[in-house]
Short mmCIF file of C-alpha atoms in Angstrom, two decimals:
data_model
loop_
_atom_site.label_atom_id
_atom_site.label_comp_id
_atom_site.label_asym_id
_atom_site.label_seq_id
_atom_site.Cartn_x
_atom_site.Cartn_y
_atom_site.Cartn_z
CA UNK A 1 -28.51 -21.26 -25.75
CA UNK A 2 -28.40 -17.30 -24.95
CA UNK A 3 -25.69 -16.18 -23.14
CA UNK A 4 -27.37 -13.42 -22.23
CA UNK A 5 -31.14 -13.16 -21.43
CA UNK A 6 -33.03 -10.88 -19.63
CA UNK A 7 -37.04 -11.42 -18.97
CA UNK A 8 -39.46 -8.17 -18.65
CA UNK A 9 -36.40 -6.32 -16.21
CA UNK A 10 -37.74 -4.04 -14.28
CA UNK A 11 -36.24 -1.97 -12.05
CA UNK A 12 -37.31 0.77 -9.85
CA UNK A 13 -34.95 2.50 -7.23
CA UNK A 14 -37.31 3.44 -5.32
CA UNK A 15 -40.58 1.25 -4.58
CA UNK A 16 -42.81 4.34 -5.96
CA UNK A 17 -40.27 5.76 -8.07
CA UNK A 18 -40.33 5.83 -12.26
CA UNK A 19 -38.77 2.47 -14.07
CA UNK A 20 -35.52 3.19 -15.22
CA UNK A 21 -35.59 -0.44 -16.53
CA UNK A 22 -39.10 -1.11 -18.13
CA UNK A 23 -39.77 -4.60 -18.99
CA UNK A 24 -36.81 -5.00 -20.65
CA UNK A 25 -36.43 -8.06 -22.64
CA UNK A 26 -33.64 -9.06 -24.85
CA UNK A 27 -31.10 -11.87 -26.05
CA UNK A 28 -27.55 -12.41 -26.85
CA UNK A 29 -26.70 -15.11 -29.34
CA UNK A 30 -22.96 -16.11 -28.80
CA UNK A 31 -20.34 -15.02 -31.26
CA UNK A 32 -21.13 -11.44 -31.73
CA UNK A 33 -20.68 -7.81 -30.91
CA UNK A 34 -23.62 -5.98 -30.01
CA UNK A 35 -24.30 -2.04 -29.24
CA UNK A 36 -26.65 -1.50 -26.36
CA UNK A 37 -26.99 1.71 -27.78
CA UNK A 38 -29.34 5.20 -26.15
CA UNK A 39 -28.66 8.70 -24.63
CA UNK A 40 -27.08 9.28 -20.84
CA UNK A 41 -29.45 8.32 -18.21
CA UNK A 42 -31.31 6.06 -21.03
CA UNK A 43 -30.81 2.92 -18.51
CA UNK A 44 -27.25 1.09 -20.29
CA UNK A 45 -25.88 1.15 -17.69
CA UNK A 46 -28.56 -0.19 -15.25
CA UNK A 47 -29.34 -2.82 -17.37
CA UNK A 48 -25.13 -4.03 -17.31
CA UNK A 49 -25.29 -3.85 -13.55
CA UNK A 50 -27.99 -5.84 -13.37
CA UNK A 51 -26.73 -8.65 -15.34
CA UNK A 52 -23.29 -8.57 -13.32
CA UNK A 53 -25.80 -8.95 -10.00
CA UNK A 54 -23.55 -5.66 -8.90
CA UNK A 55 -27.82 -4.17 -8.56
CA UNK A 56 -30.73 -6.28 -7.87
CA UNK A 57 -33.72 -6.07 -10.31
CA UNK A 58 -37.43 -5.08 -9.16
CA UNK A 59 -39.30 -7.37 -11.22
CA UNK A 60 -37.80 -9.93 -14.05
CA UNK A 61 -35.06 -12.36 -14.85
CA UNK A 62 -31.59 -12.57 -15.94
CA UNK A 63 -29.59 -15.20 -17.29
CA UNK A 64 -25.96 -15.31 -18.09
CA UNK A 65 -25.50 -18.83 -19.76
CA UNK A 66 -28.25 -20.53 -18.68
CA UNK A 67 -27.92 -19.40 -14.83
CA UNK A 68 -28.92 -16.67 -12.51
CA UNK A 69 -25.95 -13.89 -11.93
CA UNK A 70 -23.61 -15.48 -9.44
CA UNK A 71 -20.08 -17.37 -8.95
CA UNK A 72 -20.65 -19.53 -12.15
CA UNK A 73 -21.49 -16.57 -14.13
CA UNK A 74 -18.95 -13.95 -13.28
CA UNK A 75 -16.33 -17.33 -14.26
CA UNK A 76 -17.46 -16.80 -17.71
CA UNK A 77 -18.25 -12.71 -17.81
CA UNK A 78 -15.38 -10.14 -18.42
CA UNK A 79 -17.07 -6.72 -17.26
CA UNK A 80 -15.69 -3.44 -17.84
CA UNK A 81 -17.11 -0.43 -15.70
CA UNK A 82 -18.11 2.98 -16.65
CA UNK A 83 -15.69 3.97 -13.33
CA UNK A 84 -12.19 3.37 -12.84
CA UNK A 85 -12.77 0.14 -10.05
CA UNK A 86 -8.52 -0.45 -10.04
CA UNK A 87 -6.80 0.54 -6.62
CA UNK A 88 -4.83 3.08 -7.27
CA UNK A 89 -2.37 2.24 -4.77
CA UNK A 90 -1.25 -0.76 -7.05
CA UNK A 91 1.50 -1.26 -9.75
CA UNK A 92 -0.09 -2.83 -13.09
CA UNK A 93 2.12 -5.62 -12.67
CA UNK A 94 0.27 -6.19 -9.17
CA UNK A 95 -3.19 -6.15 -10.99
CA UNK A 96 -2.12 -8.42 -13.41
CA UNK A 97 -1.32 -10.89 -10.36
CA UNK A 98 -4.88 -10.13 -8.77
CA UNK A 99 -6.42 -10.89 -11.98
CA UNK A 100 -4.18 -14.33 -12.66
CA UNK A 101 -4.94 -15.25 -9.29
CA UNK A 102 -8.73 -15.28 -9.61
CA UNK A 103 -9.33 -15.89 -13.20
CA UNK A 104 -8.82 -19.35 -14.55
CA UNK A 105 -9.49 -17.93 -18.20
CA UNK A 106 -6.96 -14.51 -17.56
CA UNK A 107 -3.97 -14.79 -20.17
CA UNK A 108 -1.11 -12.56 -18.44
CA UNK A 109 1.23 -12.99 -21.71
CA UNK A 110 -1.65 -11.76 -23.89
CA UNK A 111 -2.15 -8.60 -20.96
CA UNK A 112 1.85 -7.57 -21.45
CA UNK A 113 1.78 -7.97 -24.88
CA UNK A 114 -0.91 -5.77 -25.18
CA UNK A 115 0.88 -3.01 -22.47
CA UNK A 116 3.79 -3.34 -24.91
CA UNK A 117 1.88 -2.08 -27.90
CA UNK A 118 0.11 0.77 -25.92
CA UNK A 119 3.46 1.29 -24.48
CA UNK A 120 2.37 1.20 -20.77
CA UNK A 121 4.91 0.44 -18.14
CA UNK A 122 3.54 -3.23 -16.20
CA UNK A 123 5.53 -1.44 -13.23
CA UNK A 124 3.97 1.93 -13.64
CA UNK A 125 1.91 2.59 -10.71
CA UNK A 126 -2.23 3.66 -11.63
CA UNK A 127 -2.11 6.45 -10.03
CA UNK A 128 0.65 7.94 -11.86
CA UNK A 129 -1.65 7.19 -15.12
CA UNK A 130 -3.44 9.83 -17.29
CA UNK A 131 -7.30 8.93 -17.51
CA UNK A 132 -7.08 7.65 -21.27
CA UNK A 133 -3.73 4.99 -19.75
CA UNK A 134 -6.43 4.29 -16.78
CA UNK A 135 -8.98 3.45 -18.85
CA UNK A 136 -6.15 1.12 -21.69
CA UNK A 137 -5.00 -0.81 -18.55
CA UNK A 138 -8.72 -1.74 -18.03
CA UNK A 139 -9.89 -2.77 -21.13
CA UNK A 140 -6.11 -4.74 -21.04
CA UNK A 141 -7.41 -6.33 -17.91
CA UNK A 142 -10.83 -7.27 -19.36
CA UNK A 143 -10.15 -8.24 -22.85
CA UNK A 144 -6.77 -10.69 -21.53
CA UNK A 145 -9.74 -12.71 -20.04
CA UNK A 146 -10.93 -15.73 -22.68
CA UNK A 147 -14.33 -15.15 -21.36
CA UNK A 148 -17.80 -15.92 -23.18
CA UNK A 149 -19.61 -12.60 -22.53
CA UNK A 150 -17.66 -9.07 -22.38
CA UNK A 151 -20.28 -6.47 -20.87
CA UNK A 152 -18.07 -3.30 -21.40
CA UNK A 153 -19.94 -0.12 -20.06
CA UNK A 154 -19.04 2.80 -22.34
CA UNK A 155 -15.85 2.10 -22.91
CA UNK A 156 -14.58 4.84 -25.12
CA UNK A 157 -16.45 7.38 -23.30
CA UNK A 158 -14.57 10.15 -21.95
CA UNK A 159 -11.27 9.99 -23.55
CA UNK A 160 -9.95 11.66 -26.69
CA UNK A 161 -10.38 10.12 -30.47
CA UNK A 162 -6.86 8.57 -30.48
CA UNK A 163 -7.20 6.80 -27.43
CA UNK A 164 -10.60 6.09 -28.91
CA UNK A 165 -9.20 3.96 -31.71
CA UNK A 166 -6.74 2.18 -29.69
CA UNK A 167 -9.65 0.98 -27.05
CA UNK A 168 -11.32 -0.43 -30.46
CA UNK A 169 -8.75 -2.21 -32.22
CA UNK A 170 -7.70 -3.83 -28.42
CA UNK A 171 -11.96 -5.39 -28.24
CA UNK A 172 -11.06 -6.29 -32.26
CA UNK A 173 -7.67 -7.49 -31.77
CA UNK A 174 -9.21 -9.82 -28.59
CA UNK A 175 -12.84 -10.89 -30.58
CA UNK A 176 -12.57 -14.23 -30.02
CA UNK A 177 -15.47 -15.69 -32.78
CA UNK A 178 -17.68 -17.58 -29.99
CA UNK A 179 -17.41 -14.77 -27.24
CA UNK A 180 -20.02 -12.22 -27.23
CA UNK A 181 -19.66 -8.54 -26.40
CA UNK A 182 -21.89 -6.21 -25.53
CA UNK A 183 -20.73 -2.64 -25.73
CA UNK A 184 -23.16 -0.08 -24.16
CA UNK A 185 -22.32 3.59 -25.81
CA UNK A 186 -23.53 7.11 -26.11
CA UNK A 187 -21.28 7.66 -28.79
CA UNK A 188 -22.21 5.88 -32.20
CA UNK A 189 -20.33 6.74 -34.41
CA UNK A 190 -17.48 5.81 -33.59
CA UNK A 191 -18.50 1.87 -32.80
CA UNK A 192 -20.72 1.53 -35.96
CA UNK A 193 -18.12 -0.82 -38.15
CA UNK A 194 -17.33 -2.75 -35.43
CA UNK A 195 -20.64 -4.03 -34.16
CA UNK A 196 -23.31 -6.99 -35.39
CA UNK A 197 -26.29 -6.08 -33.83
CA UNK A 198 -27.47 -3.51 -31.85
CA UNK A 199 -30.20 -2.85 -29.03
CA UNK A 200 -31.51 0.69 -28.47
CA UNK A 201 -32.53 1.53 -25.64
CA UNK A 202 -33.95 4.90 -24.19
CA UNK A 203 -35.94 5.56 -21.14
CA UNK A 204 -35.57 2.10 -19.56
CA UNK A 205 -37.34 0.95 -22.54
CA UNK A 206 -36.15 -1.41 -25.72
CA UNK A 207 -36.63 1.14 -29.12
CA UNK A 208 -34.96 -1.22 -31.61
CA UNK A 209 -33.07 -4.82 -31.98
CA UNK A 210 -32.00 -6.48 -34.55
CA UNK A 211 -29.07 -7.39 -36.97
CA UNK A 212 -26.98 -3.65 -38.04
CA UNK A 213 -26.99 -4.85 -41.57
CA UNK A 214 -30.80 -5.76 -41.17
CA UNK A 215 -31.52 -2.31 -40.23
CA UNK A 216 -29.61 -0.39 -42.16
CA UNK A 217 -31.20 -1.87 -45.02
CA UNK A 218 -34.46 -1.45 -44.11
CA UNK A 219 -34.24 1.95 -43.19
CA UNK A 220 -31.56 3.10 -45.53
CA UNK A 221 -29.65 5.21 -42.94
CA UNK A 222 -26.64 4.97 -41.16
CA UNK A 223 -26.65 3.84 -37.61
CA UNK A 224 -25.73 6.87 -36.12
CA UNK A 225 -28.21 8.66 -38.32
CA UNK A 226 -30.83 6.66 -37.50
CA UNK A 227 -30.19 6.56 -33.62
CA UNK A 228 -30.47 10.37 -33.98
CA UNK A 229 -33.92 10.25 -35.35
CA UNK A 230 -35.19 7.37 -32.83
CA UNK A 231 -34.09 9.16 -29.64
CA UNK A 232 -35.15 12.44 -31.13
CA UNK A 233 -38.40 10.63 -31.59
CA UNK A 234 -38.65 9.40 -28.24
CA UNK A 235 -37.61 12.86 -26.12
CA UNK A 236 -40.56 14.41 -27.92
CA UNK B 1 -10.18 -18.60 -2.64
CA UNK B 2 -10.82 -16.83 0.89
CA UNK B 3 -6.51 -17.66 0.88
CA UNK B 4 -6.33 -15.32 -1.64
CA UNK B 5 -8.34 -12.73 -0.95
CA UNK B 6 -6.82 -13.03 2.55
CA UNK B 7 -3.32 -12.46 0.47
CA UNK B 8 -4.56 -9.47 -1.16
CA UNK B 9 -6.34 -7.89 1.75
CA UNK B 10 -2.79 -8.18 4.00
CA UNK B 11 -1.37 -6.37 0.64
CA UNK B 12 -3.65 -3.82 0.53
CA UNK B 13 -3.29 -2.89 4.49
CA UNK B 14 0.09 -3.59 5.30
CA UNK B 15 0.47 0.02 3.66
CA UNK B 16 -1.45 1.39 6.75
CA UNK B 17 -0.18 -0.64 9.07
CA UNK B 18 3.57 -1.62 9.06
CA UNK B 19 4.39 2.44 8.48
CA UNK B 20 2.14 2.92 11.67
CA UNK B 21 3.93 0.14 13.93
CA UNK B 22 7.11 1.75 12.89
CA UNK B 23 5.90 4.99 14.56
CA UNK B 24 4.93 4.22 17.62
CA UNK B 25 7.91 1.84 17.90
CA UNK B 26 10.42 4.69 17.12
CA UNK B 27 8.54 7.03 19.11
CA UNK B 28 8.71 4.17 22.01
CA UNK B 29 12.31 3.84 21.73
CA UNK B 30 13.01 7.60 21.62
CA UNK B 31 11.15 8.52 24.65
CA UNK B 32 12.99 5.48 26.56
CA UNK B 33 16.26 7.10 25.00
CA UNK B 34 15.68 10.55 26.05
CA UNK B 35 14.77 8.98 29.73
CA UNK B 36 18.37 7.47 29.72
CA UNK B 37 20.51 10.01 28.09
CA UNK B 38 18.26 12.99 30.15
CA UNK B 39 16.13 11.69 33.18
CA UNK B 40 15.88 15.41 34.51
CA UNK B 41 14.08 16.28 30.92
CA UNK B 42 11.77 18.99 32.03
CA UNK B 43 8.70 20.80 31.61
CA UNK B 44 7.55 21.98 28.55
CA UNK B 45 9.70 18.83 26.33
CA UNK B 46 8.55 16.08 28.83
CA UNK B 47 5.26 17.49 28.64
CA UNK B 48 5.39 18.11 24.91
CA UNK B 49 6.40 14.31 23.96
CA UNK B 50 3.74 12.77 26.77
CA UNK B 51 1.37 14.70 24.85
CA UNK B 52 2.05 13.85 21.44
CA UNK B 53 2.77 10.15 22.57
CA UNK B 54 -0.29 9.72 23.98
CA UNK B 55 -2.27 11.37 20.92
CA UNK B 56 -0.10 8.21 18.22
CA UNK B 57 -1.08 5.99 20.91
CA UNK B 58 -4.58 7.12 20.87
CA UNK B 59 -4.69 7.25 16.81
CA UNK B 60 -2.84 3.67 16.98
CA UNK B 61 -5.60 2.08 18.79
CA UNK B 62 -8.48 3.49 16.67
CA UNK B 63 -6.49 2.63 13.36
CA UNK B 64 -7.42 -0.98 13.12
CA UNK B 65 -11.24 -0.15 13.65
CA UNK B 66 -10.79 2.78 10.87
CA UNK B 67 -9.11 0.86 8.46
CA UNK B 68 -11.10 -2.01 9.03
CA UNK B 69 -14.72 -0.37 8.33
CA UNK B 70 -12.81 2.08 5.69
CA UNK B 71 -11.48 -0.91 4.03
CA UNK B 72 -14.97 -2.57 3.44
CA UNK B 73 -16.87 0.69 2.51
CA UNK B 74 -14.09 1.26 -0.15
CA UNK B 75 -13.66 -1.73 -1.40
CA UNK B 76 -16.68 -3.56 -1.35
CA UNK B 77 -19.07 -0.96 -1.52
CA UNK B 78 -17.88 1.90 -3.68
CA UNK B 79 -15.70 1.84 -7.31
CA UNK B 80 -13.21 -1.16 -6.23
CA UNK B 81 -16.81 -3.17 -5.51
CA UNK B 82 -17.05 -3.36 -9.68
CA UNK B 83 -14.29 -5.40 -9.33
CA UNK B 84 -14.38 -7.05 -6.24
CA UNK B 85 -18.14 -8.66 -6.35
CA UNK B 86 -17.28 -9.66 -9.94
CA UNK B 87 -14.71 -12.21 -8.59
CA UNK B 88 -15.89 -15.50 -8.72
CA UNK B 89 -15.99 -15.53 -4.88
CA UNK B 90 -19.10 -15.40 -2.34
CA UNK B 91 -20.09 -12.87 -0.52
CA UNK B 92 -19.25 -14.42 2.38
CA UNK B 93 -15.67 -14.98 1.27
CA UNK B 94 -15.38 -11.55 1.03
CA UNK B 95 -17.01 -10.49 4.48
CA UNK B 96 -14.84 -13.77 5.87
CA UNK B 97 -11.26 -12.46 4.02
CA UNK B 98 -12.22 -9.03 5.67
CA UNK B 99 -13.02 -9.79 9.23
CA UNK B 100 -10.10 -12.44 9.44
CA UNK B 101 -7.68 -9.64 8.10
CA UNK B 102 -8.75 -7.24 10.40
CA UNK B 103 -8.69 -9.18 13.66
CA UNK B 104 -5.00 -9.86 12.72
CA UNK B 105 -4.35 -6.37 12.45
CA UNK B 106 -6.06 -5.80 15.60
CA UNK B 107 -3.92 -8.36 17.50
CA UNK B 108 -1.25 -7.10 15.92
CA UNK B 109 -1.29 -3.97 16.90
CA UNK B 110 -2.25 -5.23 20.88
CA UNK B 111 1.34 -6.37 20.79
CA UNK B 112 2.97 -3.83 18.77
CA UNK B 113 1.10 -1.16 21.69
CA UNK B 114 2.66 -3.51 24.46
CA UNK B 115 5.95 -3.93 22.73
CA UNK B 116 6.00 0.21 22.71
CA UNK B 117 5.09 0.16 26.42
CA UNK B 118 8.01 -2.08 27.06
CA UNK B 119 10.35 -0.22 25.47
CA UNK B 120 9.30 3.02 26.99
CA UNK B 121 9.72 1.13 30.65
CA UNK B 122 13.03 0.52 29.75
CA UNK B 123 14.14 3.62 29.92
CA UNK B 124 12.71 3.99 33.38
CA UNK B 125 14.17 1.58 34.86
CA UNK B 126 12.11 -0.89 37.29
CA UNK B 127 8.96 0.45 35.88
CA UNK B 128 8.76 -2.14 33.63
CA UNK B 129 8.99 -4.64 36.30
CA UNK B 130 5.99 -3.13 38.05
CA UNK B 131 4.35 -2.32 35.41
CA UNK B 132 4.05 -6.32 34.08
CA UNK B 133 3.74 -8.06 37.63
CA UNK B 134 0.99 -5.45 37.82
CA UNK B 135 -1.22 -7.07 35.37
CA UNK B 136 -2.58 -10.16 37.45
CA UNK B 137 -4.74 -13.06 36.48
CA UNK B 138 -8.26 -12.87 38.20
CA UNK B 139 -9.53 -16.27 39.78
CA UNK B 140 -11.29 -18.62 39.20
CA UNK B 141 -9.33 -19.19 35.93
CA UNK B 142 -12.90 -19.88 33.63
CA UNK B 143 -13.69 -16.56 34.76
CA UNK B 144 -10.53 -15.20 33.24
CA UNK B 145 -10.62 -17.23 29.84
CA UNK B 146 -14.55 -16.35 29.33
CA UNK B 147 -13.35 -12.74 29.87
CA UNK B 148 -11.09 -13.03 27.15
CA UNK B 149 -13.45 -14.94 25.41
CA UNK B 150 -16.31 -11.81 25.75
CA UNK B 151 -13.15 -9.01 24.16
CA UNK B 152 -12.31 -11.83 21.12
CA UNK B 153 -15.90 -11.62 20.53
CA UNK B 154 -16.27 -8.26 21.36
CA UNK B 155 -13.27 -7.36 18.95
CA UNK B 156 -15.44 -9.44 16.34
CA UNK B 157 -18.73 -7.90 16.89
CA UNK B 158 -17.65 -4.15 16.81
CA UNK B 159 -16.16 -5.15 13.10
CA UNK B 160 -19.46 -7.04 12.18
CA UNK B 161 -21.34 -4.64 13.47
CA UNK B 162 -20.41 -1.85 11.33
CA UNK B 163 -20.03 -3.80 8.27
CA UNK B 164 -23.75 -4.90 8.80
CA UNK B 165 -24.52 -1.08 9.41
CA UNK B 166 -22.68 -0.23 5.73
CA UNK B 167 -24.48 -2.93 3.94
CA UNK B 168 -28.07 -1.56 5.31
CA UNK B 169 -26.04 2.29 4.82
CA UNK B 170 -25.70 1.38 0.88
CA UNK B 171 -29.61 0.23 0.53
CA UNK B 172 -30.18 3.69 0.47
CA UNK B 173 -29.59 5.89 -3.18
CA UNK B 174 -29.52 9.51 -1.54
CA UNK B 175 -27.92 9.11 2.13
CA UNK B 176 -25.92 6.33 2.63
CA UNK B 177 -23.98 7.66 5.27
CA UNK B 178 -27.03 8.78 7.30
CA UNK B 179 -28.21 5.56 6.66
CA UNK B 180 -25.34 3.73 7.73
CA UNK B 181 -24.63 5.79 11.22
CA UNK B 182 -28.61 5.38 11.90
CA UNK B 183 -27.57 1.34 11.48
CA UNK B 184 -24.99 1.92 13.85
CA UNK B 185 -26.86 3.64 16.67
CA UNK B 186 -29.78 1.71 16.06
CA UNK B 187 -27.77 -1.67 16.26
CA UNK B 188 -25.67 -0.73 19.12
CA UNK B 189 -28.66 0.55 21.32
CA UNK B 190 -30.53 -2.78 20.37
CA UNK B 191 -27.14 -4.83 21.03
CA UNK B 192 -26.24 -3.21 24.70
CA UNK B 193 -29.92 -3.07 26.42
CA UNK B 194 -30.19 -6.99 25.30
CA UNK B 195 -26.71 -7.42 27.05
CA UNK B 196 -27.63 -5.51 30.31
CA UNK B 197 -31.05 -7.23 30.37
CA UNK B 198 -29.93 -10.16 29.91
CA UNK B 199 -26.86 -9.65 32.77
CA UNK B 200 -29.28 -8.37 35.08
CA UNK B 201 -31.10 -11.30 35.00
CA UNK B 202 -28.89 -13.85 35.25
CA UNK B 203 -26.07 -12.05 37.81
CA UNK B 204 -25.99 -11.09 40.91
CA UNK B 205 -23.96 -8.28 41.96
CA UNK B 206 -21.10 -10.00 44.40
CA UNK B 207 -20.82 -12.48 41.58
CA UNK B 208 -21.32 -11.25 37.73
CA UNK B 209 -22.19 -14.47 34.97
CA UNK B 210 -20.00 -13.83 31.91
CA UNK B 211 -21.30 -16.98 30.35
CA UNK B 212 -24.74 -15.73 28.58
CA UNK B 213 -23.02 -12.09 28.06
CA UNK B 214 -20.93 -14.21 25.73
CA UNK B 215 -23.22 -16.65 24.37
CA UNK B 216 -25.28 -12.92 23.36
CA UNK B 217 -22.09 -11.55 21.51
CA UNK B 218 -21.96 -15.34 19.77
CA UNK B 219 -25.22 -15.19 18.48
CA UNK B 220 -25.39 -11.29 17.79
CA UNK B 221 -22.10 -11.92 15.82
CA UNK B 222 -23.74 -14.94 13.95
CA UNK B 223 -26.51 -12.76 13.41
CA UNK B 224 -24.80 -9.78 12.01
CA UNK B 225 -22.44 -12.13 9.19
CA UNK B 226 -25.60 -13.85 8.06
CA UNK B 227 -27.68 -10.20 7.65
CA UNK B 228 -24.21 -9.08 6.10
CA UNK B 229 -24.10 -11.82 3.55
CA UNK B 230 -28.13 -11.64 2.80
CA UNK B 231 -27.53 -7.99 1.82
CA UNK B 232 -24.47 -8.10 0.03
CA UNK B 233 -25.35 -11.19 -2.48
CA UNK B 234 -29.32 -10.26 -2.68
CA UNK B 235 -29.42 -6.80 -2.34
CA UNK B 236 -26.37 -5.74 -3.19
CA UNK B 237 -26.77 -1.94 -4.69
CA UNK B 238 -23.70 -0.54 -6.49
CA UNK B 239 -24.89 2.74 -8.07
#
């Protein structure tokens, strides 16, 4: 079974308004790491939302394992937002207890150990956090959960390369072989070795799916090359 | 669940709270103390403390309403909501955890206020006496307990009320918070002609019916959780 599926999404913000989802169809085999690759505004992170029932669709279906977003879903979903969703009132220690409370599947010795090797203070308070700590502690949070689906929402946008590097050895270091990620990204090159397959999206609309090895193959380009031509393709 | 949301909601608003209740307490105790140590204070002083006393009073009893509807806009519906409506938790849990937190801190803060009253009395002697065998229980008795009844309620409803108003507010991309404040007069027009019809037509002026006034504020409460609820789980719309 999928554990992610999503039948002709559609969905409008306003009744009259333009699709920024169009019929959007796609599914996630378990056990691999997919880029929902496209440009800003392109409909990434939309599409995430939608399958975390944080936005309703216009038209179409999603299924996370089977089910229709809800309690049984977000049991087995890890999400990571483009925004920084922590109160920044709280110690990281305290979010560690938030997250141990509510998570059956959150491993708070895997969290610290993690903390340790970015060599972030548990007892440091997130507001006292540069962005790039902000956004380690995060992808801490999410990737300490043994979840079956990660949905992380540009997750190594906005913060400088070495901080970069650190976000993607911490989703490698925590790839657990049956969980599935999806990582939605403006920036290619920079996830290219990591990732399986990849979905390109651009203007609410599927370009390209398929296997990265498939593709690269067939078209004899790098990803990041080749993303470059499609959405140059498509803005003209 | 709802226990621990509960837990982390008390977390998250003690830090409003408990410094707040410490204010008003010390500022209590001080003006009783200054009534002791200098009962012929004068002028521009006296006048000075009644004034600011009676602004942290005023602030005090507005705080649990602000935090309350502050509270749920921040944390449900803007950048905490990522996290909080991925919980594995209803929507109603969360509305539930919410409203039961902030009634607390309402009550709370009804006793705190009197507490400070008290201890500014003291300083004044047999005011305090007065002041307490002042406050007298109407008869008949039912009257008195479906009064009390129709302010829980009441309490409720005004919290209800504007959560339903933010959950219609954040149907809307652009305005939101014109949205939400036409909710608010819109609901609390609607709400208060239904409640004077309705007591016009069943009172009489010598003798005024609190019973269907508060049967109203049941179902208008019932009525705002369940339209609170739809919105949040099916139309729930975290740009």
């Amino acid at each position: 079974m999928n554990i992610l599926e999503t039948k002709a999404l559609t969905k409008r913000y306003t009744p009259r308004g333009p699709a920024v989802l169009d019929k959007v169809s796609i599914a996630l085999a378990p056990g691999k790491i997919v880029g929902l690759l496209g440009p800003c505004g392109s409909g990434k992170t939309t599409l995430i939302k939608i399958a975390c029932g944080l936005l309703t669709c216009s038209e179409g279906q999603v299924l996370i394992d089977g089910k229709a977003p809800g309690i049984e879903s977000k049991k087995i979903m890890s999400y990571l937002p483009d925004i920084s969703c922590l109160s920044a009132w709280m110690r990281i220690d305290q979010v560690l207890d938030f997250f141990t409370d509510f998570y059956a599947d959150f491993d708070e010795a895997r969290a610290l150990k993690m903390l340790a090797l970015l060599r972030i203070d548990p007892k440091s308070r997130l507001k006292s956090l540069s962005k790039g700590a902000k956004e380690k502690v995060q992808m801490i949070l999410v990737m300490s959960r043994n979840a079956k689906l990660y949905l992380l929402d540009e997750p190594i946008c906005g913060v400088d390369p070495a901080v970069r590097d650190s976000i993607i050895k911490t989703i490698i270091a925590r790839y657990a072989p049956e969980a599935t990620v999806l990582i939605s990204t403006h920036l290619i090159a920079d996830i290219e070795s990591i990732l399986d397959e990849v979905i390109c999206i651009n203007q609410g609309a599927i370009m390209m799916q398929g296997a990265i090895d498939h593709i690269r193959e067939e078209r004899g380009q790098s990803l990041n090359e080749m993303c470059r031509e499609v959405f140059a393709c498509s803005a003209n | 669940m709802l226990g621990k949301l509960i837990k982390h909601e008390f977390k998250a608003t003690a830090r409003c709270f408990l410094p707040a209740f410490l204010v008003v307490l010390i500022f209590s105790l001080a003006g009783s103390f200054g009534q002791l140590v200098a009962p012929k204070l004068q002028d521009l002083s006296a006048t000075f403390y009644i004034a600011l006393y009676a602004a942290i009073i005023l602030a005090f009893f507005t705080l649990p309403t602000v935090v309350s509807v502050w509270r749920f806009r921040h944390n449900l519906l803007g950048d905490e909501g990522h996290l909080m409506f991925m919980l594995p938790v209803s929507a109603a849990s969360l509305i539930r955890a919410k409203i039961i937190v902030a009634t607390v801190w309402q009550v709370l803060s009804l006793i705190v206020s009197l507490l400070a009253t008290s201890l500014l009395a003291l300083g004044s002697g047999g005011a305090l006496m007065s002041f307490w065998s002042s406050i007298k229980v109407a008869e008949p008795l039912s009257e008195t307990i479906l009064f009390m009844t129709l302010i829980a309620f009441g309490l409720f409803g005004s919290m209800l009320m504007y959560y339903v108003s933010l959950a219609i507010g954040q149907l809307s991309n652009k305005h939101r918070a014109l949205a939400t404040f036409g909710a608010i007069a819109v609901i609390y027009a609607v709400s208060h002609v239904a409640a004077l019809v309705l007591s016009g037509l069943v009172s009489v002026p010598e003798r005024p019916n609190l019973l269907p006034c508060v049967i109203l504020m049941v179902c208008l409460n019932i009525g705002y959780f369940l339209l609170t609820r739809f919105l949040l789980t099916r139309k729930l719309n975290l740009v």
